[in-house]
Amino acid sequence: MGAFLQIADFVVSPFSGYVYPNETVVPWGVLIVVYPYITGLVAGAFIVSSLYHTFHMESFKPVARLALLSALAFLSFAPAALLSHLGHPERSVEAIWTAHWTSAFAAFAYVAGFYAILLILEIWFAFRVDIVAMSQTAKGVLGRFYRLLTLGSTDVSERALAYDRTWTKVLAAVGIAAAAGLHGYVGFVFGSLKSREWWSSDLMPIIFILSAIVSGVSVLVLVYVVSSKVRKATIDERCMTGLARVLWAFLIVTLVIEALEYVEMLYRSIEGIEMVKLLIAGPIFYGIVIQATFTGLPLVIVTVLLARNVRGKALIGWLSFSSVLLMLAVFAMRWNVVIGGQELSKTAKGLVTFTPPLWGREGVVWAATLLCGSFVFLWALSRLLPPWEPVEMSE
Amino acid sequence: MSETKLLKDQAGRRGFISLLGKVCATTAMCSGVGTVTLESLKAAAASTSTPVPTPAKAEFPASGPVPGNDWTKRRWAFGVDVTRCIGCLRCVEACKVENKVPFNPQDFRTWVERYVYLDGEDNARVDTQSDPVNIAAADSPQDYRFSNRYRNEKVTKAFFVPKLCNHCENPPCVQVCPVGATYKTPDGVVLIDEKYCIGCRYCVQACPYGARYFNEETQTTDKCTWCYHRITKGLKPACVDVCPTQARIFGDLNDASSDISVFIKSHRISVLKAWTGNGPHVFYNGLDGEVS
């Protein structure tokens, strides 16, 4: 076992077996766990919103606009995790101006930027009537802010609203592809590397998209339930059942694909499989246990909720509980992929055991701050653009 | 990709090589073998009065940025004769000094692996100078040693394997760099522009050989350059120069009489992790199948 030394933001990790000397510092720490986690929340939340705006699934109406704001809040903090991680964040703009297109990373600014524009546009159309109304009632700085937000478009006639609806529908439809693309791309960042056995998989983008949707729907359930409790508003049971159905559908596919990934790797048993087994039994053991049980248990709970048509407090309570477990499970999955991949040495002869530092740029505290920051930003957004009472748009 | 296209693509990222060229124009300043840092290069470049043609964006000069060193004419390659390496680790020390690699146990441009087969064991025990036991055996952080840890064991087979960046034909590190800060020169060397690197470490992940490390001081990625500042002056890489047994060989593949050409012709050579399709340009003689 190697020495455990703290060096600035990075940790020299203990290792067993043989690892290349340069591998004892894990290059991607907890921030790169948080980055795909946050982008995953974006994708999941957005897709729920699109189910209402594009496919007219009325049961999602109470959360459709909340989902849009959630997606924007999380999307705003995803780049923060990446930027914090860079050695030279001030040079990050070069990835836009002089992007090296053979790199998966080079696409991030463009993919995320396109998605952000699309999301902001959709939010504007979805909230335009409210913005116009608030621009007329709000006073002072806030009033000026809302007037600015109208972009001079104060027409709320039936014709204008029909125009808004069409745009919202189109943007939501394109957004589904963009959300899947954004997160599939994140999976590609890992899956396309042949240097790491743990990452190199064609299933990686699919697993990332599916688990992203699961975590996004889960966070939406929690945000909806908590915000309703705080506002002392009634929770729409039809909406909760709808969310449970979406969760169930994606959950079962996620579980199968993730299980296939592991089974296939073990079944192929190529060189280095012994180390893979030691990795699962060692450094990421608890991560794998959390990922498996916190995915399996909610599947059972949600299945029972739907099969027995559970309503009322039981539905809300158990679905919220399942959502908490699923959010932890998806975080564990991100950890197992990002950190686990680096704990398995490229020599296929050794393991590194990574423990993140508490403080510093790559520390747990900063990563948690970024995660919490996205929720604070969501709260601020919901104060500016209350998503609770959607203005009726006559058909 | 055609050579012309390659040169055009890379034209915008050659700033510091141009700087190297300016430095080498003042050969008096460059005649010493000591450490050359980018700052010292800058200072040297600023003091030179020799006009150096600035590469145009559209047309990159056919002869590279270093006068007298036509980088389109050479094809550098490296050889390692495993049968000759004695594990003295002078190469590792020389590299650290020459290239200002931090003297710590986790940052290396080159390292040496020791493979030891003990009686009754099927798999080799592998360690490097970074192993805590070997660190403890060294006299100081600037010295590297392999401890005599197996002196009481029955060793059936043992050998040393020097490792370094393979300067691949299809380098995955270059492929994944989001800004093109790491690139392959026409003479076959993979370099990093530390003034351009954003420090994302994607290249560290992509290298299957573990050849890259993140330099805490510069906050950029670093790796072996085959001592580009030396080879463009007609010198050999520091590790090759100090090797007492000629286990490390370096030269120009375009020159049939160069050390590397002769080495390749006269041995059964192999490369590391050929399955990656990266096309490594570090050629080994006497490599055991166990080595990865």
mmCIF file of N, CA and C in Angstrom, chain A residues 62-133:
data_model
loop_
_atom_site.group_PDB
_atom_site.id
_atom_site.type_symbol
_atom_site.label_atom_id
_atom_site.label_comp_id
_atom_site.label_asym_id
_atom_site.label_seq_id
_atom_site.Cartn_x
_atom_site.Cartn_y
_atom_site.Cartn_z
ATOM 1 N N PRO A 62 -49.257 20.032 -13.717
ATOM 2 C CA PRO A 62 -48.814 20.747 -12.500
ATOM 3 C C PRO A 62 -47.299 20.877 -12.369
ATOM 4 N N VAL A 63 -46.564 19.991 -13.021
ATOM 5 C CA VAL A 63 -45.098 20.055 -12.861
ATOM 6 C C VAL A 63 -44.379 20.477 -14.145
ATOM 7 N N ALA A 64 -45.143 20.712 -15.210
ATOM 8 C CA ALA A 64 -44.506 20.976 -16.514
ATOM 9 C C ALA A 64 -43.600 22.202 -16.460
ATOM 10 N N ARG A 65 -44.120 23.276 -15.888
ATOM 11 C CA ARG A 65 -43.310 24.505 -15.863
ATOM 12 C C ARG A 65 -42.248 24.437 -14.767
ATOM 13 N N LEU A 66 -42.568 23.761 -13.675
ATOM 14 C CA LEU A 66 -41.566 23.557 -12.620
ATOM 15 C C LEU A 66 -40.393 22.754 -13.179
ATOM 16 N N ALA A 67 -40.722 21.801 -14.040
ATOM 17 C CA ALA A 67 -39.674 20.970 -14.652
ATOM 18 C C ALA A 67 -38.756 21.814 -15.525
ATOM 19 N N LEU A 68 -39.355 22.771 -16.242
ATOM 20 C CA LEU A 68 -38.534 23.635 -17.098
ATOM 21 C C LEU A 68 -37.566 24.470 -16.268
ATOM 22 N N LEU A 69 -38.085 25.051 -15.186
ATOM 23 C CA LEU A 69 -37.220 25.862 -14.316
ATOM 24 C C LEU A 69 -36.139 24.989 -13.676
ATOM 25 N N SER A 70 -36.530 23.774 -13.274
ATOM 26 C CA SER A 70 -35.550 22.855 -12.675
ATOM 27 C C SER A 70 -34.434 22.568 -13.670
ATOM 28 N N ALA A 71 -34.827 22.299 -14.910
ATOM 29 C CA ALA A 71 -33.826 21.987 -15.940
ATOM 30 C C ALA A 71 -32.864 23.157 -16.109
ATOM 31 N N LEU A 72 -33.396 24.367 -16.117
ATOM 32 C CA LEU A 72 -32.539 25.546 -16.292
ATOM 33 C C LEU A 72 -31.600 25.726 -15.091
ATOM 34 N N ALA A 73 -32.151 25.513 -13.896
ATOM 35 C CA ALA A 73 -31.338 25.680 -12.680
ATOM 36 C C ALA A 73 -30.171 24.691 -12.681
ATOM 37 N N PHE A 74 -30.466 23.446 -13.022
ATOM 38 C CA PHE A 74 -29.398 22.437 -13.023
ATOM 39 C C PHE A 74 -28.409 22.678 -14.168
ATOM 40 N N LEU A 75 -28.955 23.072 -15.319
ATOM 41 C CA LEU A 75 -28.073 23.315 -16.463
ATOM 42 C C LEU A 75 -27.108 24.473 -16.179
ATOM 43 N N SER A 76 -27.565 25.428 -15.380
ATOM 44 C CA SER A 76 -26.711 26.576 -15.052
ATOM 45 C C SER A 76 -25.522 26.166 -14.202
ATOM 46 N N PHE A 77 -25.672 25.086 -13.442
ATOM 47 C CA PHE A 77 -24.587 24.691 -12.537
ATOM 48 C C PHE A 77 -23.705 23.560 -13.078
ATOM 49 N N ALA A 78 -24.154 22.933 -14.163
ATOM 50 C CA ALA A 78 -23.323 21.850 -14.735
ATOM 51 C C ALA A 78 -21.954 22.364 -15.195
ATOM 52 N N PRO A 79 -21.908 23.499 -15.917
ATOM 53 C CA PRO A 79 -20.580 23.980 -16.344
ATOM 54 C C PRO A 79 -19.708 24.398 -15.163
ATOM 55 N N ALA A 80 -20.353 24.821 -14.058
ATOM 56 C CA ALA A 80 -19.570 25.249 -12.893
ATOM 57 C C ALA A 80 -18.704 24.112 -12.367
ATOM 58 N N ALA A 81 -19.268 22.895 -12.383
ATOM 59 C CA ALA A 81 -18.499 21.740 -11.908
ATOM 60 C C ALA A 81 -17.298 21.493 -12.819
ATOM 61 N N LEU A 82 -17.525 21.624 -14.123
ATOM 62 C CA LEU A 82 -16.428 21.409 -15.072
ATOM 63 C C LEU A 82 -15.370 22.498 -14.951
ATOM 64 N N LEU A 83 -15.822 23.739 -14.898
ATOM 65 C CA LEU A 83 -14.887 24.868 -14.831
ATOM 66 C C LEU A 83 -14.039 24.818 -13.568
ATOM 67 N N SER A 84 -14.684 24.443 -12.450
ATOM 68 C CA SER A 84 -13.936 24.359 -11.185
ATOM 69 C C SER A 84 -12.823 23.331 -11.281
ATOM 70 N N HIS A 85 -13.072 22.333 -12.100
ATOM 71 C CA HIS A 85 -12.119 21.230 -12.196
ATOM 72 C C HIS A 85 -10.887 21.589 -13.042
ATOM 73 N N LEU A 86 -11.071 22.504 -13.981
ATOM 74 C CA LEU A 86 -9.986 22.800 -14.921
ATOM 75 C C LEU A 86 -8.778 23.420 -14.225
ATOM 76 N N GLY A 87 -7.608 23.079 -14.730
ATOM 77 C CA GLY A 87 -6.390 23.704 -14.217
ATOM 78 C C GLY A 87 -6.323 25.160 -14.615
ATOM 79 N N HIS A 88 -6.828 25.463 -15.803
ATOM 80 C CA HIS A 88 -6.847 26.838 -16.294
ATOM 81 C C HIS A 88 -8.251 27.177 -16.803
ATOM 82 N N PRO A 89 -9.171 27.456 -15.881
ATOM 83 C CA PRO A 89 -10.536 27.768 -16.329
ATOM 84 C C PRO A 89 -10.599 29.004 -17.220
ATOM 85 N N GLU A 90 -9.614 29.911 -17.021
ATOM 86 C CA GLU A 90 -9.617 31.144 -17.837
ATOM 87 C C GLU A 90 -9.363 30.842 -19.315
ATOM 88 N N ARG A 91 -8.835 29.646 -19.599
ATOM 89 C CA ARG A 91 -8.578 29.286 -20.998
ATOM 90 C C ARG A 91 -9.724 28.454 -21.587
ATOM 91 N N SER A 92 -10.749 28.203 -20.783
ATOM 92 C CA SER A 92 -11.811 27.304 -21.236
ATOM 93 C C SER A 92 -12.499 27.823 -22.489
ATOM 94 N N VAL A 93 -12.477 29.136 -22.663
ATOM 95 C CA VAL A 93 -13.125 29.731 -23.834
ATOM 96 C C VAL A 93 -12.464 29.241 -25.127
ATOM 97 N N GLU A 94 -11.215 28.789 -25.016
ATOM 98 C CA GLU A 94 -10.528 28.265 -26.208
ATOM 99 C C GLU A 94 -11.235 27.024 -26.758
ATOM 100 N N ALA A 95 -11.933 26.322 -25.865
ATOM 101 C CA ALA A 95 -12.663 25.136 -26.322
ATOM 102 C C ALA A 95 -13.830 25.525 -27.221
ATOM 103 N N ILE A 96 -14.184 26.809 -27.178
ATOM 104 C CA ILE A 96 -15.247 27.294 -28.062
ATOM 105 C C ILE A 96 -14.636 27.906 -29.323
ATOM 106 N N TRP A 97 -13.686 28.828 -29.100
ATOM 107 C CA TRP A 97 -13.128 29.553 -30.260
ATOM 108 C C TRP A 97 -12.250 28.650 -31.121
ATOM 109 N N THR A 98 -11.439 27.830 -30.478
ATOM 110 C CA THR A 98 -10.532 26.978 -31.258
ATOM 111 C C THR A 98 -10.788 25.516 -30.903
ATOM 112 N N ALA A 99 -12.052 25.141 -30.952
ATOM 113 C CA ALA A 99 -12.436 23.778 -30.573
ATOM 114 C C ALA A 99 -11.714 22.750 -31.450
ATOM 115 N N HIS A 100 -11.231 21.725 -30.808
ATOM 116 C CA HIS A 100 -10.557 20.635 -31.516
ATOM 117 C C HIS A 100 -11.596 19.536 -31.678
ATOM 118 N N TRP A 101 -12.169 19.437 -32.861
ATOM 119 C CA TRP A 101 -13.417 18.703 -33.032
ATOM 120 C C TRP A 101 -13.332 17.196 -32.884
ATOM 121 N N THR A 102 -12.131 16.665 -32.811
ATOM 122 C CA THR A 102 -12.061 15.215 -32.587
ATOM 123 C C THR A 102 -12.267 14.887 -31.109
ATOM 124 N N SER A 103 -12.323 15.918 -30.263
ATOM 125 C CA SER A 103 -12.502 15.697 -28.832
ATOM 126 C C SER A 103 -13.970 15.760 -28.441
ATOM 127 N N ALA A 104 -14.385 14.791 -27.631
ATOM 128 C CA ALA A 104 -15.767 14.814 -27.149
ATOM 129 C C ALA A 104 -15.996 16.037 -26.261
ATOM 130 N N PHE A 105 -14.969 16.441 -25.520
ATOM 131 C CA PHE A 105 -15.099 17.602 -24.635
ATOM 132 C C PHE A 105 -15.363 18.897 -25.403
ATOM 133 N N ALA A 106 -14.812 18.966 -26.620
ATOM 134 C CA ALA A 106 -14.939 20.204 -27.394
ATOM 135 C C ALA A 106 -16.396 20.518 -27.694
ATOM 136 N N ALA A 107 -17.215 19.488 -27.701
ATOM 137 C CA ALA A 107 -18.622 19.694 -28.063
ATOM 138 C C ALA A 107 -19.445 20.221 -26.893
ATOM 139 N N PHE A 108 -18.884 20.142 -25.684
ATOM 140 C CA PHE A 108 -19.711 20.452 -24.515
ATOM 141 C C PHE A 108 -20.337 21.839 -24.591
ATOM 142 N N ALA A 109 -19.508 22.846 -24.849
ATOM 143 C CA ALA A 109 -20.009 24.219 -24.854
ATOM 144 C C ALA A 109 -21.105 24.378 -25.904
ATOM 145 N N TYR A 110 -20.919 23.733 -27.044
ATOM 146 C CA TYR A 110 -21.901 23.864 -28.120
ATOM 147 C C TYR A 110 -23.188 23.097 -27.803
ATOM 148 N N VAL A 111 -23.031 21.879 -27.315
ATOM 149 C CA VAL A 111 -24.210 21.070 -26.986
ATOM 150 C C VAL A 111 -24.986 21.737 -25.848
ATOM 151 N N ALA A 112 -24.268 22.100 -24.782
ATOM 152 C CA ALA A 112 -24.920 22.714 -23.625
ATOM 153 C C ALA A 112 -25.467 24.087 -23.995
ATOM 154 N N GLY A 113 -24.719 24.825 -24.817
ATOM 155 C CA GLY A 113 -25.157 26.163 -25.228
ATOM 156 C C GLY A 113 -26.437 26.095 -26.042
ATOM 157 N N PHE A 114 -26.482 25.168 -26.987
ATOM 158 C CA PHE A 114 -27.676 24.988 -27.816
ATOM 159 C C PHE A 114 -28.867 24.625 -26.933
ATOM 160 N N TYR A 115 -28.608 23.726 -26.000
ATOM 161 C CA TYR A 115 -29.668 23.278 -25.116
ATOM 162 C C TYR A 115 -30.150 24.409 -24.205
ATOM 163 N N ALA A 116 -29.200 25.226 -23.740
ATOM 164 C CA ALA A 116 -29.556 26.347 -22.859
ATOM 165 C C ALA A 116 -30.432 27.349 -23.608
ATOM 166 N N ILE A 117 -30.070 27.640 -24.857
ATOM 167 C CA ILE A 117 -30.864 28.596 -25.655
ATOM 168 C C ILE A 117 -32.268 28.047 -25.854
ATOM 169 N N LEU A 118 -32.324 26.777 -26.191
ATOM 170 C CA LEU A 118 -33.613 26.127 -26.423
ATOM 171 C C LEU A 118 -34.488 26.166 -25.159
ATOM 172 N N LEU A 119 -33.839 25.893 -24.044
ATOM 173 C CA LEU A 119 -34.548 25.857 -22.765
ATOM 174 C C LEU A 119 -35.061 27.246 -22.381
ATOM 175 N N ILE A 120 -34.201 28.244 -22.531
ATOM 176 C CA ILE A 120 -34.586 29.620 -22.181
ATOM 177 C C ILE A 120 -35.740 30.084 -23.073
ATOM 178 N N LEU A 121 -35.652 29.734 -24.361
ATOM 179 C CA LEU A 121 -36.732 30.105 -25.285
ATOM 180 C C LEU A 121 -38.044 29.452 -24.857
ATOM 181 N N GLU A 122 -37.960 28.180 -24.521
ATOM 182 C CA GLU A 122 -39.186 27.485 -24.143
ATOM 183 C C GLU A 122 -39.764 28.058 -22.851
ATOM 184 N N ILE A 123 -38.891 28.355 -21.921
ATOM 185 C CA ILE A 123 -39.359 28.957 -20.664
ATOM 186 C C ILE A 123 -40.039 30.294 -20.955
ATOM 187 N N TRP A 124 -39.447 31.041 -21.852
ATOM 188 C CA TRP A 124 -40.027 32.357 -22.170
ATOM 189 C C TRP A 124 -41.430 32.197 -22.760
ATOM 190 N N PHE A 125 -41.581 31.262 -23.674
ATOM 191 C CA PHE A 125 -42.908 31.056 -24.267
ATOM 192 C C PHE A 125 -43.890 30.507 -23.228
ATOM 193 N N ALA A 126 -43.414 29.586 -22.391
ATOM 194 C CA ALA A 126 -44.294 28.961 -21.401
ATOM 195 C C ALA A 126 -44.734 29.951 -20.317
ATOM 196 N N PHE A 127 -43.909 30.954 -20.054
ATOM 197 C CA PHE A 127 -44.209 31.909 -18.987
ATOM 198 C C PHE A 127 -44.611 33.283 -19.525
ATOM 199 N N ARG A 128 -44.741 33.437 -20.831
ATOM 200 C CA ARG A 128 -44.906 34.773 -21.401
ATOM 201 C C ARG A 128 -46.138 35.493 -20.859
ATOM 202 N N VAL A 129 -47.221 34.744 -20.748
ATOM 203 C CA VAL A 129 -48.454 35.379 -20.261
ATOM 204 C C VAL A 129 -48.246 35.886 -18.832
ATOM 205 N N ASP A 130 -47.589 35.076 -18.017
ATOM 206 C CA ASP A 130 -47.312 35.478 -16.628
ATOM 207 C C ASP A 130 -46.401 36.700 -16.588
ATOM 208 N N ILE A 131 -45.402 36.679 -17.477
ATOM 209 C CA ILE A 131 -44.445 37.790 -17.500
ATOM 210 C C ILE A 131 -45.170 39.088 -17.855
ATOM 211 N N VAL A 132 -46.046 38.990 -18.849
ATOM 212 C CA VAL A 132 -46.796 40.183 -19.262
ATOM 213 C C VAL A 132 -47.652 40.675 -18.088
ATOM 214 N N ALA A 133 -48.322 39.716 -17.425
ATOM 215 C CA ALA A 133 -49.182 40.089 -16.292
ATOM 216 C C ALA A 133 -48.358 40.727 -15.176
#
